Short mmCIF file of C-alpha atoms in Angstrom, two decimals:
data_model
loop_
_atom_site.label_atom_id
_atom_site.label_comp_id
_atom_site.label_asym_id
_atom_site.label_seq_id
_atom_site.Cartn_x
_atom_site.Cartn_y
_atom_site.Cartn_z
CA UNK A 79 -76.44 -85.63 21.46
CA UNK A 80 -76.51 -84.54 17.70
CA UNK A 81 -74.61 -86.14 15.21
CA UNK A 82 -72.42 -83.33 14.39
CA UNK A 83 -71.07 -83.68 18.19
CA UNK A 84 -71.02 -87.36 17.79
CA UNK A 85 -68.93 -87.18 14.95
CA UNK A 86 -66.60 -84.84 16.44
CA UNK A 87 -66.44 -86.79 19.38
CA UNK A 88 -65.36 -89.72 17.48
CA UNK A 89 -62.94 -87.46 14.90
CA UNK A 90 -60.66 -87.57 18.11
CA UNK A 91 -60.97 -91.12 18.97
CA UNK A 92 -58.01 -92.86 18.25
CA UNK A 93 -58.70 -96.20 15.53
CA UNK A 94 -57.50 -98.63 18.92
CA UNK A 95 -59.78 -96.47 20.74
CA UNK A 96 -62.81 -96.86 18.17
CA UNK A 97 -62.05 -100.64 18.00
CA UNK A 98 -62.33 -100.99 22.01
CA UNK A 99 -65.52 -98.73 22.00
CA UNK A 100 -68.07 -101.67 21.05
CA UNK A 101 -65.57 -104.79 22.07
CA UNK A 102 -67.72 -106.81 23.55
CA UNK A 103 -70.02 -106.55 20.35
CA UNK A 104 -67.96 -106.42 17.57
CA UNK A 105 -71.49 -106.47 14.83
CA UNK A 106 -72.38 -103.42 16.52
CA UNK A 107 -68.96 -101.91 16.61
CA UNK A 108 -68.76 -102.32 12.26
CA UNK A 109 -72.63 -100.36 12.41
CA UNK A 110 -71.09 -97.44 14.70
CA UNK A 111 -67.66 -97.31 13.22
CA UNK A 112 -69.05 -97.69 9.44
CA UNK A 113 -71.27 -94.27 9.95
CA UNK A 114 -68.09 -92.59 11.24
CA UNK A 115 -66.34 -93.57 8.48
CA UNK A 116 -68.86 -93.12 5.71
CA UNK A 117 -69.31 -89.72 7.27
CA UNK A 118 -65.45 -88.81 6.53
CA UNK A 119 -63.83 -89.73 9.23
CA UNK A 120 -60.10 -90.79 8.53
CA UNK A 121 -59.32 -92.33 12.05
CA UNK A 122 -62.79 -94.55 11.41
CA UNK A 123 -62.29 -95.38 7.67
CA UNK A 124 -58.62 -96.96 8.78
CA UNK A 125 -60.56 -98.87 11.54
CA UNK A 126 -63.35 -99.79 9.44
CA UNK A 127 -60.88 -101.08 6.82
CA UNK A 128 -59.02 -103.28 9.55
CA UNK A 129 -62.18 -104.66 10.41
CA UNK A 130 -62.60 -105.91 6.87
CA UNK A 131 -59.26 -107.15 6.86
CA UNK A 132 -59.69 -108.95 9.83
CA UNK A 133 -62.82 -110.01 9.08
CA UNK A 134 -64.16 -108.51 12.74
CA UNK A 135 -68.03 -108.10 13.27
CA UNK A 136 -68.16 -108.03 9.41
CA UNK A 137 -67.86 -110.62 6.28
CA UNK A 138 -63.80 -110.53 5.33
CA UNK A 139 -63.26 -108.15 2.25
CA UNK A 140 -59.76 -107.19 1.59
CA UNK A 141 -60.65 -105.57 -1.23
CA UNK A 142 -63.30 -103.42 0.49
CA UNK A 143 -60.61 -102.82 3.38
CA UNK A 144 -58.14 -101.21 0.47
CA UNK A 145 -60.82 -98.60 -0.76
CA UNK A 146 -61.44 -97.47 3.06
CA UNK A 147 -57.63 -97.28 3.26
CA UNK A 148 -57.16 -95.39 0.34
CA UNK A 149 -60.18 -92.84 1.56
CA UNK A 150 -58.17 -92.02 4.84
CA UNK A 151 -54.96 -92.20 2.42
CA UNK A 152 -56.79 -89.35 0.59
CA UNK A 153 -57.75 -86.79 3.60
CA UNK A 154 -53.64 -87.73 4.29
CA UNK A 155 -54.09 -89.49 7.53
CA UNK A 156 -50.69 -91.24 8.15
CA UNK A 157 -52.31 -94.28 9.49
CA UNK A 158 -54.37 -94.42 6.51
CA UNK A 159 -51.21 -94.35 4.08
CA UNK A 160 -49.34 -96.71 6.02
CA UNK A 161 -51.99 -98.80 5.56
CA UNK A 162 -52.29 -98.54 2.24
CA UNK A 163 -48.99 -99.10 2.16
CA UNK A 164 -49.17 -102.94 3.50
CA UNK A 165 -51.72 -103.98 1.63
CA UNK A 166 -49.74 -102.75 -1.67
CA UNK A 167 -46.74 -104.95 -0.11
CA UNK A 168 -48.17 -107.89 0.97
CA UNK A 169 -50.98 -108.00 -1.79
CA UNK A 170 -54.40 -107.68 0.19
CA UNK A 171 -57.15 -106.49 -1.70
CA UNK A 172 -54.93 -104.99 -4.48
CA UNK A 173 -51.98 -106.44 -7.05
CA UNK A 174 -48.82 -106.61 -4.50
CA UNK A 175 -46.33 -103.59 -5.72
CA UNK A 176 -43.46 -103.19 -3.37
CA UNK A 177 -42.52 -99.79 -5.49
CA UNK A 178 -45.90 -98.62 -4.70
CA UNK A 179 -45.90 -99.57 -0.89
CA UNK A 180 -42.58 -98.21 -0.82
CA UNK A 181 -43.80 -94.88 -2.00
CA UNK A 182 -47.10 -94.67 0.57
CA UNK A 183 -44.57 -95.88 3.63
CA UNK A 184 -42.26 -92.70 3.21
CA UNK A 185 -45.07 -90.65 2.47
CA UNK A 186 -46.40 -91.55 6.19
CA UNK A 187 -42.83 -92.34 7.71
CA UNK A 188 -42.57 -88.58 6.33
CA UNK A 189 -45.27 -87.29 8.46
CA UNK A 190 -43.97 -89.47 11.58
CA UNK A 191 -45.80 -92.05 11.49
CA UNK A 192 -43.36 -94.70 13.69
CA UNK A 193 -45.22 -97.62 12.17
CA UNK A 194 -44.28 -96.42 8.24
CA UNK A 195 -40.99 -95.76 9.69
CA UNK A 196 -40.21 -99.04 10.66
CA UNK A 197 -41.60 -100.49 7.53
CA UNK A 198 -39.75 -97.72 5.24
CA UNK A 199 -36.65 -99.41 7.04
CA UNK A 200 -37.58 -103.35 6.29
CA UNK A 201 -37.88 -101.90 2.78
CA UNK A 202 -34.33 -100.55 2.37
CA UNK A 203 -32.85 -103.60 4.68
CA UNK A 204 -34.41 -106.16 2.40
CA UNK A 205 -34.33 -104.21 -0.81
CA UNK A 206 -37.53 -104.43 -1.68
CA UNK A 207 -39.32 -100.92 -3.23
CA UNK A 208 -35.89 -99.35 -2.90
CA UNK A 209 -32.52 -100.37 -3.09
CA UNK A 210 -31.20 -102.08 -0.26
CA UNK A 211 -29.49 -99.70 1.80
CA UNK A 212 -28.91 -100.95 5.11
CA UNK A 213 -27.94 -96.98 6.33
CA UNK A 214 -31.07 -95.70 5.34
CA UNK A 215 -32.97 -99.09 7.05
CA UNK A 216 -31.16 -98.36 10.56
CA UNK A 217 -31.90 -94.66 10.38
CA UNK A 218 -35.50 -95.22 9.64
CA UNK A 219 -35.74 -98.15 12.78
CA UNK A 220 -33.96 -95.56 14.96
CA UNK A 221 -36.70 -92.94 13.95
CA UNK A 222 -39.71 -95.46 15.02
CA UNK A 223 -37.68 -96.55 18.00
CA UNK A 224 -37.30 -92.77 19.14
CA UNK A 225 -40.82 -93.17 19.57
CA UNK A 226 -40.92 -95.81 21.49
CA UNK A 227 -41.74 -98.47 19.13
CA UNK A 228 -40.77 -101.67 20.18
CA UNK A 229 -40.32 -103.51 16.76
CA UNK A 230 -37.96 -100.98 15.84
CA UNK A 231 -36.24 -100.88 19.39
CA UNK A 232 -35.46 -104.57 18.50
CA UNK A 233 -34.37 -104.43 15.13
CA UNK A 234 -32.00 -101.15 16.24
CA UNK A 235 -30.66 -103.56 18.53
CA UNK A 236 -30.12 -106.07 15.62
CA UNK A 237 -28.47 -103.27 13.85
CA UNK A 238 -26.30 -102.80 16.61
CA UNK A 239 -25.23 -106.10 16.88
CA UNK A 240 -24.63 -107.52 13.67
CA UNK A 241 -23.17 -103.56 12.38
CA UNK A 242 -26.02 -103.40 9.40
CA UNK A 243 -26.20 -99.64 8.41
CA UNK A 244 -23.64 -98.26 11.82
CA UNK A 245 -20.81 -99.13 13.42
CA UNK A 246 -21.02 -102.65 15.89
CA UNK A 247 -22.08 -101.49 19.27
CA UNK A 248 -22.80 -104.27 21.13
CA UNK A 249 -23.18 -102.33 24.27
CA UNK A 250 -25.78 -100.10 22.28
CA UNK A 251 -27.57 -103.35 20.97
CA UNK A 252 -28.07 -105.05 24.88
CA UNK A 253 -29.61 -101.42 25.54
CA UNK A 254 -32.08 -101.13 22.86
CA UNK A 255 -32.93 -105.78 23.08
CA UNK A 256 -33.04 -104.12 26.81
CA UNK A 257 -35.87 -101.62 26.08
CA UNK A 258 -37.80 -103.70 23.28
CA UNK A 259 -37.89 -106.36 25.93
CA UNK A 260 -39.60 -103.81 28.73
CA UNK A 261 -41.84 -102.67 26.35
CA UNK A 262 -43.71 -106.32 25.74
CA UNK A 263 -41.91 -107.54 22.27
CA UNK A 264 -41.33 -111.49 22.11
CA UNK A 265 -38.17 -110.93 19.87
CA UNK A 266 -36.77 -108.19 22.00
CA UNK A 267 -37.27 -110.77 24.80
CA UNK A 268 -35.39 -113.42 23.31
CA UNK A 269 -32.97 -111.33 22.31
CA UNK A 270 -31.96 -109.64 25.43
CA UNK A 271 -32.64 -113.18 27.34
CA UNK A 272 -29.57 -114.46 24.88
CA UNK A 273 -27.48 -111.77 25.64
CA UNK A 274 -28.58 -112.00 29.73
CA UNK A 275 -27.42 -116.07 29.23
CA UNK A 276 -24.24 -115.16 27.81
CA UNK A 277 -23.40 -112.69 30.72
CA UNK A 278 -24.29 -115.42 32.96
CA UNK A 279 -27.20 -113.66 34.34
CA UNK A 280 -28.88 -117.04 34.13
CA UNK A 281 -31.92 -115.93 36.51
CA UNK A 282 -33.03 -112.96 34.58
CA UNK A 283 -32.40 -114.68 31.59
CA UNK A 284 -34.90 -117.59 32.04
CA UNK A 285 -37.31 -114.58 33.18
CA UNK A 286 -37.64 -112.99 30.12
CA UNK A 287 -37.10 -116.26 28.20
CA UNK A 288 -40.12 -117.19 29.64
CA UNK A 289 -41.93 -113.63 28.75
CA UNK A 290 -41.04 -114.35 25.27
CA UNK A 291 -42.47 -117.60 24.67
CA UNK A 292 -45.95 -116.47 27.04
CA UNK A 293 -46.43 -113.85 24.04
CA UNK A 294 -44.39 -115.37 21.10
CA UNK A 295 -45.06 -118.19 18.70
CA UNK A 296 -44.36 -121.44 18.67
CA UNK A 297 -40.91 -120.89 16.43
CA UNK A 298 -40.47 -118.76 19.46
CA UNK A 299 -40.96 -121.95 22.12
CA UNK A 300 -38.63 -123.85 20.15
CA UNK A 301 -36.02 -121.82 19.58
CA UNK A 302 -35.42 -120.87 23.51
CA UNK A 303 -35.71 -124.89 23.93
CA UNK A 304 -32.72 -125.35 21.47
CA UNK A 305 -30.67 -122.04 23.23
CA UNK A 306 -31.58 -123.60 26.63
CA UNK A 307 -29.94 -127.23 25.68
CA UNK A 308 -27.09 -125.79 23.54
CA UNK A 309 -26.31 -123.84 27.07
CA UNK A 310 -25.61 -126.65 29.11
CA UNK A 311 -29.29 -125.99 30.68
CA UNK A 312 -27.47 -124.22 33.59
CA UNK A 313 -29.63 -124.71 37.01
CA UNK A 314 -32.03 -121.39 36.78
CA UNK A 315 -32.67 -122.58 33.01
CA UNK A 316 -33.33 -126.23 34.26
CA UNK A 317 -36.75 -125.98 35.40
CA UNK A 318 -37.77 -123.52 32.52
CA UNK A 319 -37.09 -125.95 30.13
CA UNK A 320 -38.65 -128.87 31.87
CA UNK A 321 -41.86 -126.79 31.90
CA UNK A 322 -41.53 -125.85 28.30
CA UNK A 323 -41.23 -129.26 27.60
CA UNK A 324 -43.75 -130.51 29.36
CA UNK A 325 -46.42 -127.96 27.95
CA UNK A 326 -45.27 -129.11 24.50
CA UNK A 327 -46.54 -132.81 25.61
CA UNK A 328 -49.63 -131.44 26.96
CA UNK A 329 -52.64 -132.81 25.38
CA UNK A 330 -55.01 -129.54 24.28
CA UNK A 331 -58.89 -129.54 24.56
#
């Protein structure tokens, strides 16, 4: 196979897809996925630049990461400006600047990227690279979750509830905890567990209480333990929280 049909073999390999190629040899992955991306590949410069992030089959270099970023950034690859975007806010490999990270999030939120969409709306909930406007933040979550993206699903949902940026639906807010939950989120989990325990659906809740802390954190194990004991541990709940209690005791190896 030449490399020009190697190159535009990989050209429509998505970066998850490029990062899966060479899993179980993640050296050899960086070698393959560095030639794609020194030979102009967007989709392999963003996945290159995770990998120095992340610090996967190569020595961690934020600052490296940035510059492969800001080449996809350049060919205007959405992933690549969202990207760019994150490491402006959170301050990896560059000088944080939220007004900066705001600008690269709408630029890729503007080309429908669901990721910078979601992000575009943290920015205007918290107020941070724009001025808080919690309309704008639910509009922008209700774009990503359009798509399907779970995050957003859950923070719609939050939206919902609490009536940031739209009128309180709570009806609208079980639907989208409801469809964050199906599609794998922790948070979405929780939250639609919560709103399962106060229906008295005390079966399904302790179900997806018990997804949620399988894929959550440990903030995450905790806080169903303290919902589970401020409920009265009703029966279903009973044995869920003896067995999140005793996997807190258990010693680990």
């Amino acid at each position: 196979m030449s490399n020009v049909s190697i190159m535009s073999l990989l050209g429509q390999t998505s970066p998850p897809r490029l990062e899966a190629l060479f899993g179980q040899d993640a050296r050899r992955a960086a070698d393959w996925v560095f030639v794609a991306a020194a030979d102009g590949l967007p989709q392999a410069q963003v996945c290159y630049g995770r990998m120095l992030l992340e610090g996967t089959g190569v020595a961690k270099d934020p600052q490296q990461a940035f510059k492969w970023f800001q080449r996809a950034a350049a060919a205007n690859d959405a992933d690549g400006i969202n990207m760019v975007g994150r490491c402006l806010d959170s301050g990896w490999g560059t000088a944080e600047d939220p007004s900066a990270a705001a600008e690269h999030f709408q630029r890729a939120a503007d080309l429908g990227h669901a990721w910078a969409q979601y992000n575009v709306g943290h920015m205007y909930l918290d107020g941070r690279g724009f001025a808080r406007d919690r309309t704008r933040a639910y509009l922008y979550y209700l774009k990503a979750a359009e798509q399907k993206h779970e995050r957003a699903m859950n923070l719609v949902g939050r939206c919902c509830e609490e009536g940031w940026g739209t009128a309180r639906n709570l009806d609208a807010a079980a639907d989208w905890y409801r469809r964050s939950a199906e599609a794998g989120y922790f948070r979405g989990q929780y939250n639609w567990a919560s709103l399962l325990l106060k229906a008295g659906r005390f079966e399904e809740a302790a179900s997806w209480f018990e997804r949620a802390v399988a894929g959550g954190t440990a903030a995450m194990r905790r806080a169903v333990m303290e919902l589970i004991a401020r409920a009265g541990a009703p029966r279903p709940l009973q044995s869920l929280a003896a067995r999140l209690a005793c996997s807190c005791a258990s010693p680990r190896f």
